[in-house]
Amino acid sequence: MTNSNNGITVLVTGGSGFIAVHCIIKLLEQGYKVRTTLRTLNRQHEVREMLRKGGISSFEELSFIEADLSKDKNWDKAVQGCTYVLHVASPTPVVNYKHEDEMIIPAKEGVLRILKAARAARVKRIVLTSAYGAIGMGNRNRTTPYTEKDWSNLNGNLHPYQKSKTIAEKAAWEFIKSEGGGLELSTVNPVAVMGPVLGTDYSHSNQVVKKMLEGEIKACPKVYCCYVDVRDVADLHLLAMIHPEANGERFLATTGNALSMLDIAQILKKNLGETAAKAPAKELPNWFVRAAAIFNPSLRMLATLLGQYAETSGEKARQLLHWSPRSGEEAIMATAETMLQLGLIKK
């Protein structure tokens, strides 16, 4: 552990989340003081357990504060004395939504709430966890890899969750431009996040591996996606936090190699043998998935991704910040192996 960062406090929002826990691990390992928000302090023990599994043994430099993105209470206290903020917390996708505003309004208002509190407290820089969903959705006839210059098409065929990520990030950049008062901003836009699972709180991307190993997915939709390891996403947050060149920049967190869902199943079978016997071996026609999504709300987001071009470039983070991510296969296998170790896969 280095001591050069002693005395520098970093706020991490949504400390129980999959990416947030890994960010906290990296920060504590590098000697930072970490304050993290939870919607309820009842989850402190759960977060400490995940951190222990991630290799943290001392919690002297970690503190918790109760704060909810949908309310003003405690955000002024949460950012007080912080040099940096990693705003990782985000509303998760709502499956049975009645209106898209159920996702859009909380995402946008939550981001602005943090930015205003950070500006008032004279925080140096915020790193906002945005998403690939704010870059590569709703666009037709794409043939070249998506980069940080791209934005999702709000008028295209995209799920309200992806729309919420796009609107929230745009609102953040507009705030910095018009009323930031010197507050710095960087964003990290991860593709589908895999990697070591430390508890029962993990990203919705990880659920694909779980469902495949349990035999819940009998055949794969023709959906392509790039993958990235959560440890590398955490590394990129820290690089974006401290590098002068990162101010005012977006960074795609991606290995750059798009995989189909069938590719994931084949990776599991290759590496796990009989343990992955229930993983699917065939693909579903697009018309079948679209028809099923009419009756099954959990398939609606998936249906918007069918057949979509999904190649991305991670060159900006590699070149500007010297970021070096693991392969998508390594990230996927880390998810599978840790889920098996924790007993999260039903036999």
Tab-separated table of C-alpha atoms in Angstrom, residues 18 22 46 49-54 195-202 206 210 213-214 334-347:
chain	number	residue	atom	x	y	z
A	18	PHE	CA	-20.639	-4.226	-8.344
A	22	HIS	CA	-14.160	-2.754	-6.898
A	46	GLU	CA	-22.554	-6.677	3.470
A	49	GLU	CA	-17.836	-8.706	3.535
A	50	MET	CA	-17.488	-8.063	-0.212
A	51	LEU	CA	-14.393	-5.952	0.418
A	52	ARG	CA	-12.881	-8.748	2.523
A	53	LYS	CA	-13.431	-11.175	-0.338
A	54	GLY	CA	-11.661	-8.647	-2.561
A	195	GLY	CA	-15.307	-10.021	-13.607
A	196	PRO	CA	-14.993	-11.260	-10.005
A	197	VAL	CA	-18.305	-11.407	-8.151
A	198	LEU	CA	-17.797	-10.693	-4.434
A	199	GLY	CA	-21.376	-11.111	-3.173
A	200	THR	CA	-25.006	-11.203	-4.196
A	201	ASP	CA	-24.905	-7.632	-5.591
A	202	TYR	CA	-23.569	-7.855	-9.146
A	206	ASN	CA	-23.253	-11.183	-14.904
A	210	LYS	CA	-25.499	-17.427	-14.149
A	213	LEU	CA	-24.727	-22.283	-16.210
A	214	GLU	CA	-28.096	-23.004	-14.593
A	334	ALA	CA	-13.740	-14.595	-13.610
A	335	THR	CA	-17.513	-14.106	-13.309
A	336	ALA	CA	-18.226	-17.813	-13.748
A	337	GLU	CA	-15.498	-19.029	-11.385
A	338	THR	CA	-16.357	-16.636	-8.552
A	339	MET	CA	-20.089	-17.369	-8.861
A	340	LEU	CA	-19.304	-21.083	-8.558
A	341	GLN	CA	-17.014	-20.455	-5.580
A	342	LEU	CA	-19.698	-18.412	-3.788
A	343	GLY	CA	-22.347	-21.051	-4.428
A	344	LEU	CA	-24.484	-18.677	-6.490
A	345	ILE	CA	-25.059	-21.237	-9.261
A	346	LYS	CA	-27.941	-23.625	-8.634
A	347	LYS	CA	-26.867	-27.122	-9.617
